[in-house]
């Protein structure tokens, strides 16, 4: 009998195929690497993006997704399969209570049937708070990814056992401001897709040049 693989469930209303979200792209790469290490990975998300431009990777399938009768669509992404709750809007703030209810019911079903060894997510909205709570009710440990300084207080991570962050700077910020301990693991990037073999550097490209991220 084959040994049971370790199982991880990524559960969050945001879509990991979002090309406008650095956090989504980082987590997607983390999950791909876990698969290579032998983990069984399941992804539950929704058609929610940081920016409408983020759907680029799904552009050719977008009309098919929106026309599908199913409330949850499957999108193949190489070795990963994204299970996405269909939403009328791609904006998180416009996700309806009914859509959140569909996502929540699907999440509970994954917990009970997939039986993950760990649940992984990010976010601090009301629906996100139920992710850790439901997992802990079943004795499942919870990890969260943290890649910005926007979270205040400690309620958002009350039901989180391990907080992974993108840098020592972010970890230090939360330790000093909220007395929260985070484990910095860096940013996960597939360098083969961004580094060219033949370089002739002439231009500088600023990605998201906001003051909060060091543009000044």
PDB file of C-alpha atoms in Angstrom:
ATOM      1  CA  UNK A   1       0.000   0.000   0.000  1.00  0.00           C
ATOM      2  CA  UNK A   2       1.412   3.393  -1.030  1.00  0.00           C
ATOM      3  CA  UNK A   3       2.299   5.784   1.768  1.00  0.00           C
ATOM      4  CA  UNK A   4      -0.185   8.633   2.181  1.00  0.00           C
ATOM      5  CA  UNK A   5       1.188  11.905   0.887  1.00  0.00           C
ATOM      6  CA  UNK A   6       1.248  14.946   3.143  1.00  0.00           C
ATOM      7  CA  UNK A   7      -1.725  17.133   2.287  1.00  0.00           C
ATOM      8  CA  UNK A   8      -1.982  20.921   2.194  1.00  0.00           C
ATOM      9  CA  UNK A   9      -5.096  22.942   1.417  1.00  0.00           C
ATOM     10  CA  UNK A  10      -4.675  26.509   0.201  1.00  0.00           C
ATOM     11  CA  UNK A  11      -7.947  28.272   0.994  1.00  0.00           C
ATOM     12  CA  UNK A  12      -8.553  31.932   0.222  1.00  0.00           C
ATOM     13  CA  UNK A  13     -11.096  33.866  -1.904  1.00  0.00           C
ATOM     14  CA  UNK A  14      -8.314  35.467  -3.948  1.00  0.00           C
ATOM     15  CA  UNK A  15      -7.194  33.731  -7.137  1.00  0.00           C
ATOM     16  CA  UNK A  16      -3.594  32.471  -7.137  1.00  0.00           C
ATOM     17  CA  UNK A  17      -3.477  33.001 -10.914  1.00  0.00           C
ATOM     18  CA  UNK A  18      -3.631  36.762 -10.323  1.00  0.00           C
ATOM     19  CA  UNK A  19      -0.732  38.408 -12.162  1.00  0.00           C
ATOM     20  CA  UNK A  20      -1.369  41.720 -10.366  1.00  0.00           C
ATOM     21  CA  UNK A  21      -0.673  40.214  -6.926  1.00  0.00           C
ATOM     22  CA  UNK A  22       2.871  39.492  -5.819  1.00  0.00           C
ATOM     23  CA  UNK A  23       1.555  37.519  -2.839  1.00  0.00           C
ATOM     24  CA  UNK A  24      -0.578  35.278  -5.072  1.00  0.00           C
ATOM     25  CA  UNK A  25       2.312  34.611  -7.431  1.00  0.00           C
ATOM     26  CA  UNK A  26       4.626  33.809  -4.515  1.00  0.00           C
ATOM     27  CA  UNK A  27       2.179  31.387  -2.886  1.00  0.00           C
ATOM     28  CA  UNK A  28       1.493  29.689  -6.227  1.00  0.00           C
ATOM     29  CA  UNK A  29       5.219  29.041  -6.608  1.00  0.00           C
ATOM     30  CA  UNK A  30       5.413  27.746  -3.030  1.00  0.00           C
ATOM     31  CA  UNK A  31       2.653  25.234  -3.751  1.00  0.00           C
ATOM     32  CA  UNK A  32       4.319  24.112  -6.975  1.00  0.00           C
ATOM     33  CA  UNK A  33       7.531  23.488  -5.033  1.00  0.00           C
ATOM     34  CA  UNK A  34       5.644  21.542  -2.366  1.00  0.00           C
ATOM     35  CA  UNK A  35       4.186  19.350  -5.092  1.00  0.00           C
ATOM     36  CA  UNK A  36       7.697  18.613  -6.325  1.00  0.00           C
ATOM     37  CA  UNK A  37       8.574  17.553  -2.782  1.00  0.00           C
ATOM     38  CA  UNK A  38       5.720  15.045  -2.822  1.00  0.00           C
ATOM     39  CA  UNK A  39       2.882  16.955  -1.179  1.00  0.00           C
ATOM     40  CA  UNK A  40      -0.744  16.544  -2.259  1.00  0.00           C
ATOM     41  CA  UNK A  41      -1.952  20.105  -2.886  1.00  0.00           C
ATOM     42  CA  UNK A  42      -5.527  21.369  -3.235  1.00  0.00           C
ATOM     43  CA  UNK A  43      -6.436  24.978  -4.055  1.00  0.00           C
ATOM     44  CA  UNK A  44      -9.751  26.658  -3.245  1.00  0.00           C
ATOM     45  CA  UNK A  45     -10.158  30.247  -4.390  1.00  0.00           C
ATOM     46  CA  UNK A  46     -12.556  32.505  -6.259  1.00  0.00           C
ATOM     47  CA  UNK A  47     -12.506  34.751  -9.317  1.00  0.00           C
ATOM     48  CA  UNK A  48     -11.189  37.642  -7.197  1.00  0.00           C
ATOM     49  CA  UNK A  49      -8.131  39.684  -8.248  1.00  0.00           C
ATOM     50  CA  UNK A  50      -6.185  42.656  -6.899  1.00  0.00           C
ATOM     51  CA  UNK A  51      -6.693  44.400 -10.249  1.00  0.00           C
ATOM     52  CA  UNK A  52      -8.787  43.606 -13.346  1.00  0.00           C
ATOM     53  CA  UNK A  53      -5.469  43.374 -15.190  1.00  0.00           C
ATOM     54  CA  UNK A  54      -4.649  40.339 -13.070  1.00  0.00           C
ATOM     55  CA  UNK A  55      -6.842  38.011 -15.142  1.00  0.00           C
ATOM     56  CA  UNK A  56      -4.292  37.979 -17.988  1.00  0.00           C
ATOM     57  CA  UNK A  57      -3.346  34.360 -17.335  1.00  0.00           C
ATOM     58  CA  UNK A  58      -7.038  33.381 -17.561  1.00  0.00           C
ATOM     59  CA  UNK A  59      -7.994  35.737 -20.398  1.00  0.00           C
ATOM     60  CA  UNK A  60      -8.508  33.054 -23.039  1.00  0.00           C
ATOM     61  CA  UNK A  61     -10.715  31.038 -20.663  1.00  0.00           C
ATOM     62  CA  UNK A  62     -12.580  33.962 -19.093  1.00  0.00           C
ATOM     63  CA  UNK A  63     -15.738  33.825 -21.235  1.00  0.00           C
ATOM     64  CA  UNK A  64     -15.978  30.057 -20.695  1.00  0.00           C
ATOM     65  CA  UNK A  65     -15.582  30.505 -16.946  1.00  0.00           C
ATOM     66  CA  UNK A  66     -18.274  33.176 -16.745  1.00  0.00           C
ATOM     67  CA  UNK A  67     -20.662  31.137 -18.919  1.00  0.00           C
ATOM     68  CA  UNK A  68     -20.258  27.939 -16.897  1.00  0.00           C
ATOM     69  CA  UNK A  69     -23.384  26.849 -15.023  1.00  0.00           C
ATOM     70  CA  UNK A  70     -21.410  25.458 -12.108  1.00  0.00           C
ATOM     71  CA  UNK A  71     -20.899  27.727  -9.109  1.00  0.00           C
ATOM     72  CA  UNK A  72     -17.328  26.444  -8.832  1.00  0.00           C
ATOM     73  CA  UNK A  73     -15.066  26.042 -11.865  1.00  0.00           C
ATOM     74  CA  UNK A  74     -11.833  24.074 -12.201  1.00  0.00           C
ATOM     75  CA  UNK A  75      -8.849  25.685 -13.929  1.00  0.00           C
ATOM     76  CA  UNK A  76      -5.862  23.525 -14.808  1.00  0.00           C
ATOM     77  CA  UNK A  77      -2.528  25.192 -14.152  1.00  0.00           C
ATOM     78  CA  UNK A  78       0.102  22.633 -15.005  1.00  0.00           C
ATOM     79  CA  UNK A  79       0.275  20.274 -12.048  1.00  0.00           C
ATOM     80  CA  UNK A  80      -2.025  22.510  -9.970  1.00  0.00           C
ATOM     81  CA  UNK A  81      -5.808  22.616 -10.213  1.00  0.00           C
ATOM     82  CA  UNK A  82      -7.534  25.799  -9.048  1.00  0.00           C
ATOM     83  CA  UNK A  83     -11.104  25.386  -7.790  1.00  0.00           C
ATOM     84  CA  UNK A  84     -12.629  28.848  -8.127  1.00  0.00           C
ATOM     85  CA  UNK A  85     -15.977  30.084  -6.862  1.00  0.00           C
ATOM     86  CA  UNK A  86     -17.492  32.244  -9.596  1.00  0.00           C
ATOM     87  CA  UNK A  87     -18.138  35.825  -8.511  1.00  0.00           C
ATOM     88  CA  UNK A  88     -20.022  38.589 -10.301  1.00  0.00           C
ATOM     89  CA  UNK A  89     -17.196  41.020  -9.584  1.00  0.00           C
ATOM     90  CA  UNK A  90     -13.440  40.463  -9.561  1.00  0.00           C
ATOM     91  CA  UNK A  91     -13.135  42.930  -6.644  1.00  0.00           C
ATOM     92  CA  UNK A  92     -12.923  41.453  -3.139  1.00  0.00           C
ATOM     93  CA  UNK A  93     -14.992  44.207  -1.529  1.00  0.00           C
ATOM     94  CA  UNK A  94     -17.848  43.427  -3.923  1.00  0.00           C
ATOM     95  CA  UNK A  95     -17.992  39.695  -3.195  1.00  0.00           C
ATOM     96  CA  UNK A  96     -21.576  39.043  -2.094  1.00  0.00           C
ATOM     97  CA  UNK A  97     -22.717  37.258   1.059  1.00  0.00           C
ATOM     98  CA  UNK A  98     -24.180  34.501  -1.126  1.00  0.00           C
ATOM     99  CA  UNK A  99     -20.843  34.019  -2.900  1.00  0.00           C
ATOM    100  CA  UNK A 100     -19.006  33.961   0.420  1.00  0.00           C
ATOM    101  CA  UNK A 101     -21.497  31.334   1.599  1.00  0.00           C
ATOM    102  CA  UNK A 102     -20.737  29.125  -1.419  1.00  0.00           C
ATOM    103  CA  UNK A 103     -17.000  29.498  -0.788  1.00  0.00           C
ATOM    104  CA  UNK A 104     -17.392  28.705   2.923  1.00  0.00           C
ATOM    105  CA  UNK A 105     -19.464  25.578   2.272  1.00  0.00           C
ATOM    106  CA  UNK A 106     -16.859  24.374  -0.248  1.00  0.00           C
ATOM    107  CA  UNK A 107     -14.097  25.030   2.290  1.00  0.00           C
ATOM    108  CA  UNK A 108     -15.799  23.004   5.006  1.00  0.00           C
ATOM    109  CA  UNK A 109     -16.312  20.166   2.512  1.00  0.00           C
ATOM    110  CA  UNK A 110     -12.591  20.173   1.667  1.00  0.00           C
ATOM    111  CA  UNK A 111     -11.725  19.993   5.369  1.00  0.00           C
ATOM    112  CA  UNK A 112     -14.010  17.027   5.930  1.00  0.00           C
ATOM    113  CA  UNK A 113     -13.269  15.081   2.734  1.00  0.00           C
ATOM    114  CA  UNK A 114      -9.704  16.014   1.703  1.00  0.00           C
ATOM    115  CA  UNK A 115      -8.589  16.015   5.362  1.00  0.00           C
ATOM    116  CA  UNK A 116      -5.498  18.212   4.940  1.00  0.00           C
ATOM    117  CA  UNK A 117      -2.527  17.976   7.274  1.00  0.00           C
ATOM    118  CA  UNK A 118      -2.289  21.761   7.188  1.00  0.00           C
ATOM    119  CA  UNK A 119      -4.407  24.675   5.968  1.00  0.00           C
ATOM    120  CA  UNK A 120      -2.620  27.651   4.404  1.00  0.00           C
ATOM    121  CA  UNK A 121      -4.081  31.068   3.589  1.00  0.00           C
ATOM    122  CA  UNK A 122      -3.719  34.826   3.857  1.00  0.00           C
ATOM    123  CA  UNK A 123      -6.115  37.653   4.638  1.00  0.00           C
ATOM    124  CA  UNK A 124      -7.888  39.327   7.526  1.00  0.00           C
ATOM    125  CA  UNK A 125     -11.474  39.893   6.408  1.00  0.00           C
ATOM    126  CA  UNK A 126     -14.423  38.379   8.272  1.00  0.00           C
ATOM    127  CA  UNK A 127     -14.615  35.305   6.015  1.00  0.00           C
ATOM    128  CA  UNK A 128     -10.861  34.744   6.401  1.00  0.00           C
ATOM    129  CA  UNK A 129     -11.227  34.554  10.184  1.00  0.00           C
ATOM    130  CA  UNK A 130     -13.371  31.429   9.776  1.00  0.00           C
ATOM    131  CA  UNK A 131     -10.591  29.616   7.902  1.00  0.00           C
ATOM    132  CA  UNK A 132      -8.384  29.069  10.925  1.00  0.00           C
ATOM    133  CA  UNK A 133     -11.336  28.612  13.254  1.00  0.00           C
ATOM    134  CA  UNK A 134     -12.865  25.769  11.210  1.00  0.00           C
ATOM    135  CA  UNK A 135      -9.489  24.065  10.752  1.00  0.00           C
ATOM    136  CA  UNK A 136      -8.700  24.205  14.467  1.00  0.00           C
ATOM    137  CA  UNK A 137     -12.127  22.758  15.283  1.00  0.00           C
ATOM    138  CA  UNK A 138     -10.955  19.656  13.435  1.00  0.00           C
ATOM    139  CA  UNK A 139      -7.479  19.678  14.969  1.00  0.00           C
ATOM    140  CA  UNK A 140      -5.806  20.828  11.733  1.00  0.00           C
ATOM    141  CA  UNK A 141      -2.852  23.244  12.084  1.00  0.00           C
ATOM    142  CA  UNK A 142      -2.957  26.537  10.204  1.00  0.00           C
ATOM    143  CA  UNK A 143      -0.299  28.621   8.467  1.00  0.00           C
ATOM    144  CA  UNK A 144      -0.675  32.108   7.043  1.00  0.00           C
ATOM    145  CA  UNK A 145       1.417  34.061   4.541  1.00  0.00           C
ATOM    146  CA  UNK A 146       2.108  37.719   5.302  1.00  0.00           C
ATOM    147  CA  UNK A 147       3.660  40.065   2.747  1.00  0.00           C
ATOM    148  CA  UNK A 148       2.658  43.604   3.761  1.00  0.00           C
ATOM    149  CA  UNK A 149       2.369  45.858   6.793  1.00  0.00           C
ATOM    150  CA  UNK A 150      -1.387  46.455   6.590  1.00  0.00           C
ATOM    151  CA  UNK A 151      -2.620  44.191   9.396  1.00  0.00           C
ATOM    152  CA  UNK A 152      -3.334  45.703  12.813  1.00  0.00           C
ATOM    153  CA  UNK A 153      -3.991  44.003  16.104  1.00  0.00           C
ATOM    154  CA  UNK A 154      -3.920  40.247  16.612  1.00  0.00           C
ATOM    155  CA  UNK A 155      -7.465  39.022  15.887  1.00  0.00           C
ATOM    156  CA  UNK A 156      -6.613  38.208  12.253  1.00  0.00           C
ATOM    157  CA  UNK A 157      -4.011  35.647  13.368  1.00  0.00           C
ATOM    158  CA  UNK A 158      -5.671  34.307  16.522  1.00  0.00           C
ATOM    159  CA  UNK A 159      -6.249  30.928  14.900  1.00  0.00           C
ATOM    160  CA  UNK A 160      -2.910  30.765  13.054  1.00  0.00           C
ATOM    161  CA  UNK A 161      -0.119  28.488  14.280  1.00  0.00           C
ATOM    162  CA  UNK A 162       2.639  29.696  11.961  1.00  0.00           C
ATOM    163  CA  UNK A 163       3.028  33.002  10.116  1.00  0.00           C
ATOM    164  CA  UNK A 164       5.368  32.943   7.137  1.00  0.00           C
ATOM    165  CA  UNK A 165       6.558  36.257   5.767  1.00  0.00           C
ATOM    166  CA  UNK A 166       8.496  37.530   2.779  1.00  0.00           C
ATOM    167  CA  UNK A 167      11.307  39.347   4.585  1.00  0.00           C
ATOM    168  CA  UNK A 168      13.066  40.018   7.868  1.00  0.00           C
ATOM    169  CA  UNK A 169      11.853  43.616   7.576  1.00  0.00           C
ATOM    170  CA  UNK A 170       8.211  42.497   7.605  1.00  0.00           C
ATOM    171  CA  UNK A 171       8.883  40.077  10.459  1.00  0.00           C
ATOM    172  CA  UNK A 172      10.586  42.824  12.491  1.00  0.00           C
ATOM    173  CA  UNK A 173       7.728  45.260  11.806  1.00  0.00           C
ATOM    174  CA  UNK A 174       5.086  42.933  13.246  1.00  0.00           C
ATOM    175  CA  UNK A 175       7.251  41.877  16.166  1.00  0.00           C
ATOM    176  CA  UNK A 176       7.912  45.483  17.173  1.00  0.00           C
ATOM    177  CA  UNK A 177       4.419  46.830  16.492  1.00  0.00           C
ATOM    178  CA  UNK A 178       2.159  43.921  17.506  1.00  0.00           C
ATOM    179  CA  UNK A 179       4.521  41.516  19.330  1.00  0.00           C
ATOM    180  CA  UNK A 180       3.713  38.892  16.683  1.00  0.00           C
ATOM    181  CA  UNK A 181       6.399  36.397  15.727  1.00  0.00           C
ATOM    182  CA  UNK A 182       6.775  35.605  12.029  1.00  0.00           C
ATOM    183  CA  UNK A 183       9.134  33.308  10.165  1.00  0.00           C
ATOM    184  CA  UNK A 184      10.773  35.037   7.148  1.00  0.00           C
ATOM    185  CA  UNK A 185      11.168  32.644   4.210  1.00  0.00           C
ATOM    186  CA  UNK A 186      11.792  35.072   1.363  1.00  0.00           C
ATOM    187  CA  UNK A 187       9.997  35.471  -1.960  1.00  0.00           C
ATOM    188  CA  UNK A 188       9.498  32.421  -4.172  1.00  0.00           C
ATOM    189  CA  UNK A 189      10.134  33.165  -7.847  1.00  0.00           C
ATOM    190  CA  UNK A 190      10.699  30.892 -10.831  1.00  0.00           C
ATOM    191  CA  UNK A 191      13.816  32.631 -12.131  1.00  0.00           C
ATOM    192  CA  UNK A 192      13.698  30.768 -15.458  1.00  0.00           C
ATOM    193  CA  UNK A 193      10.668  32.847 -16.432  1.00  0.00           C
ATOM    194  CA  UNK A 194      12.092  36.258 -15.601  1.00  0.00           C
ATOM    195  CA  UNK A 195      15.835  36.118 -16.300  1.00  0.00           C
ATOM    196  CA  UNK A 196      16.902  36.309 -19.929  1.00  0.00           C
ATOM    197  CA  UNK A 197      19.993  34.516 -21.189  1.00  0.00           C
ATOM    198  CA  UNK A 198      21.030  37.481 -23.338  1.00  0.00           C
ATOM    199  CA  UNK A 199      21.085  40.832 -21.547  1.00  0.00           C
ATOM    200  CA  UNK A 200      21.592  44.352 -22.870  1.00  0.00           C
ATOM    201  CA  UNK A 201      20.433  46.515 -19.916  1.00  0.00           C
ATOM    202  CA  UNK A 202      19.331  50.007 -20.955  1.00  0.00           C
ATOM    203  CA  UNK A 203      16.112  50.673 -19.047  1.00  0.00           C
ATOM    204  CA  UNK A 204      14.845  50.602 -15.460  1.00  0.00           C
ATOM    205  CA  UNK A 205      11.367  49.255 -14.703  1.00  0.00           C
ATOM    206  CA  UNK A 206       9.687  50.165 -11.405  1.00  0.00           C
ATOM    207  CA  UNK A 207       7.092  47.617 -10.207  1.00  0.00           C
ATOM    208  CA  UNK A 208       4.344  49.167  -8.072  1.00  0.00           C
ATOM    209  CA  UNK A 209       6.395  52.301  -7.236  1.00  0.00           C
ATOM    210  CA  UNK A 210       4.444  53.297  -4.123  1.00  0.00           C
ATOM    211  CA  UNK A 211       5.929  55.271  -1.248  1.00  0.00           C
ATOM    212  CA  UNK A 212       5.050  52.456   1.165  1.00  0.00           C
ATOM    213  CA  UNK A 213       7.215  50.085  -0.842  1.00  0.00           C
ATOM    214  CA  UNK A 214      10.252  52.310  -1.036  1.00  0.00           C
ATOM    215  CA  UNK A 215       9.757  54.327  -4.236  1.00  0.00           C
ATOM    216  CA  UNK A 216      11.234  57.430  -2.604  1.00  0.00           C
TER     217      UNK A 216
END
